[in-house]
């Protein structure tokens, strides 16, 4: 799956739907054209009772319907896929936040049970009573590993690197869509 900007993603989705519609319309055009041709060749009553506009409509309308139905179905299917991807991303962010909050609450409960002397005697504590970065790094690695495993299993493509300012702004806008649209 390629990484797209929102505009490129919309264009790709429309193009996929159009290809699906062209294929279906083309396949339906063959029998509808052959049916009108056969009726004109073998049925004088058909030729007498129809004019060129009605024959043209009999040839064109079935492929147009097939195009519209197939492309609309493809668009709806793709929109459901995109909604599922967005929902998965949102659920993973919520899971990560809840996981971090649970670990923080567990740590607070553990610290409440300990006396100040026991806390300062813990390995990795400094004179000021701060935890070492090594413990935080290990927890972050564990969360990142679980998150990465979930994303890899979901089929979403992860591109390595840092987010640019425009990415952060787009994420900010996406999360606060309702609030920013009301301005």
Coordinates of C-alpha atoms in Angstrom, one line a residue:
X1 CA 0.0 0.0 0.0
X2 CA 1.5 3.4 -1.0
X3 CA 1.7 6.4 1.2
X4 CA -0.5 9.2 -0.1
X5 CA -1.4 12.7 0.7
X6 CA -5.1 13.1 1.3
X7 CA -5.6 14.5 -2.2
X8 CA -3.6 11.7 -3.8
X9 CA -5.6 9.2 -1.9
X10 CA -8.8 10.7 -3.1
X11 CA -7.6 10.7 -6.7
X12 CA -6.4 7.1 -6.4
X13 CA -9.7 6.0 -5.0
X14 CA -11.7 7.8 -7.8
X15 CA -9.4 6.2 -10.4
X16 CA -9.8 2.7 -9.0
X17 CA -13.6 3.2 -9.1
X18 CA -13.5 4.4 -12.6
X19 CA -11.4 1.5 -13.8
X20 CA -13.9 -0.9 -12.1
X21 CA -16.8 1.0 -13.8
X22 CA -15.1 0.9 -17.3
X23 CA -14.4 -2.8 -17.0
X24 CA -18.0 -3.5 -16.1
X25 CA -19.5 -1.1 -18.6
X26 CA -17.3 -2.6 -21.4
X27 CA -18.3 -6.1 -20.6
X28 CA -22.0 -5.2 -20.6
X29 CA -21.7 -3.1 -23.9
X30 CA -20.8 -6.2 -25.9
X31 CA -24.0 -8.2 -25.3
X32 CA -26.3 -5.1 -25.5
X33 CA -24.8 -4.1 -28.8
X34 CA -25.0 -7.7 -30.2
X35 CA -28.6 -8.0 -29.0
X36 CA -29.6 -4.8 -30.8
X37 CA -27.7 -5.8 -33.9
X38 CA -29.3 -9.2 -33.9
X39 CA -32.8 -7.7 -33.5
X40 CA -32.2 -5.3 -36.3
X41 CA -30.9 -8.0 -38.6
X42 CA -33.4 -10.8 -37.9
X43 CA -36.6 -8.9 -36.8
X44 CA -38.3 -6.5 -39.3
X45 CA -40.9 -5.8 -36.6
X46 CA -38.2 -4.5 -34.3
X47 CA -36.8 -2.2 -37.0
X48 CA -40.3 -1.0 -37.8
X49 CA -41.3 -0.3 -34.2
X50 CA -38.1 1.4 -33.1
X51 CA -36.3 4.5 -34.3
X52 CA -32.5 5.3 -34.1
X53 CA -32.8 7.1 -30.7
X54 CA -34.4 4.1 -29.0
X55 CA -31.9 1.7 -30.5
X56 CA -29.1 3.9 -29.4
X57 CA -30.6 3.9 -25.9
X58 CA -30.9 0.2 -25.9
X59 CA -27.2 -0.1 -26.7
X60 CA -25.9 2.7 -24.4
X61 CA -28.0 2.5 -21.2
X62 CA -27.0 -1.0 -20.0
X63 CA -23.3 -0.2 -20.0
X64 CA -24.0 3.2 -18.4
X65 CA -25.9 1.5 -15.6
X66 CA -23.1 -1.1 -15.2
X67 CA -20.5 1.6 -15.0
X68 CA -22.5 3.6 -12.4
X69 CA -23.3 0.6 -10.3
X70 CA -19.8 -0.9 -10.3
X71 CA -18.0 2.4 -9.7
X72 CA -20.4 3.3 -6.9
X73 CA -19.9 -0.1 -5.2
X74 CA -16.1 0.3 -5.5
X75 CA -16.3 3.7 -4.0
X76 CA -18.4 2.6 -1.1
X77 CA -16.1 -0.4 -0.5
X78 CA -13.0 1.8 -0.5
X79 CA -14.6 4.3 1.8
X80 CA -15.4 1.5 4.3
X81 CA -11.7 0.4 4.0
X82 CA -10.5 3.9 4.7
X83 CA -12.8 4.3 7.6
X84 CA -11.6 1.0 9.1
X85 CA -8.0 2.2 8.7
X86 CA -8.8 5.5 10.4
X87 CA -10.7 3.7 13.2
X88 CA -7.8 1.3 13.7
X89 CA -5.4 4.3 14.0
X90 CA -7.6 6.0 16.5
X91 CA -8.1 2.8 18.6
X92 CA -4.3 2.3 18.7
X93 CA -3.8 5.8 19.9
X94 CA -6.4 5.3 22.6
X95 CA -4.9 2.0 23.6
X96 CA -1.5 3.5 23.8
X97 CA -2.7 6.4 26.0
X98 CA -4.7 4.0 28.2
X99 CA -1.7 1.7 28.6
X100 CA 0.6 4.6 29.6
X101 CA -2.0 5.9 32.0
X102 CA -2.4 2.5 33.6
X103 CA 1.3 2.1 34.0
X104 CA 1.5 5.6 35.5
X105 CA -1.3 4.8 38.0
X106 CA 0.2 1.5 38.9
X107 CA 3.5 3.2 39.6
X108 CA 1.8 5.9 41.7
X109 CA 0.1 3.2 43.8
X110 CA 3.4 1.5 44.3
X111 CA 5.1 4.7 45.3
X112 CA 2.2 5.5 47.8
X113 CA 2.9 2.2 49.6
X114 CA 6.6 3.0 49.9
X115 CA 8.3 5.3 52.4
X116 CA 10.6 8.1 51.2
X117 CA 13.7 6.1 52.4
X118 CA 12.6 3.1 50.4
X119 CA 12.0 5.2 47.3
X120 CA 15.4 6.8 47.5
X121 CA 17.0 3.5 48.1
X122 CA 15.6 2.1 44.8
X123 CA 18.3 1.5 42.1
X124 CA 18.4 4.3 39.6
X125 CA 17.1 7.0 41.9
X126 CA 19.1 10.2 42.2
X127 CA 19.3 12.7 45.1
X128 CA 16.3 14.5 43.7
X129 CA 14.2 11.3 43.6
X130 CA 13.7 11.1 39.8
X131 CA 13.5 7.8 38.0
X132 CA 16.2 6.9 35.5
X133 CA 15.6 7.2 31.8
X134 CA 16.5 3.6 31.3
X135 CA 13.3 2.4 33.0
X136 CA 11.2 4.9 30.8
X137 CA 13.0 3.7 27.7
X138 CA 12.3 0.1 28.4
X139 CA 8.6 0.9 28.9
X140 CA 8.5 2.9 25.7
X141 CA 10.1 0.1 23.8
X142 CA 7.6 -2.3 25.1
X143 CA 4.7 -0.1 24.1
X144 CA 6.3 0.7 20.7
X145 CA 6.8 -3.0 20.1
X146 CA 3.1 -3.8 20.8
X147 CA 2.0 -0.9 18.7
X148 CA 4.2 -1.8 15.8
X149 CA 3.1 -5.5 15.9
X150 CA -0.6 -4.3 15.9
X151 CA 0.0 -1.9 13.0
X152 CA 2.0 -4.5 11.0
X153 CA -0.8 -7.1 11.5
X154 CA -3.5 -4.5 10.3
X155 CA -2.0 -4.0 6.9
X156 CA -1.2 -0.3 7.3
X157 CA 2.2 0.8 5.8
X158 CA 4.5 2.4 8.3
X159 CA 7.0 4.9 6.8
X160 CA 10.1 5.4 9.0
X161 CA 11.2 8.9 9.9
X162 CA 10.1 12.0 11.8
X163 CA 6.8 13.8 11.2
X164 CA 7.2 17.2 9.5
X165 CA 5.4 20.3 10.7
X166 CA 2.7 19.9 8.0
X167 CA 2.1 16.3 9.2
X168 CA 1.7 17.4 12.8
X169 CA -0.7 20.2 11.6
X170 CA -2.7 17.7 9.6
X171 CA -3.0 15.4 12.5
X172 CA -4.0 18.2 14.8
X173 CA -6.6 19.3 12.3
X174 CA -7.9 15.7 11.9
X175 CA -8.3 15.0 15.6
X176 CA -10.0 18.4 16.3
X177 CA -12.1 18.4 13.1
X178 CA -15.4 19.3 14.7
X179 CA -13.9 22.1 16.8
X180 CA -12.0 23.7 13.9
X181 CA -15.0 23.5 11.6
X182 CA -17.1 25.4 14.0
X183 CA -14.8 28.4 14.0

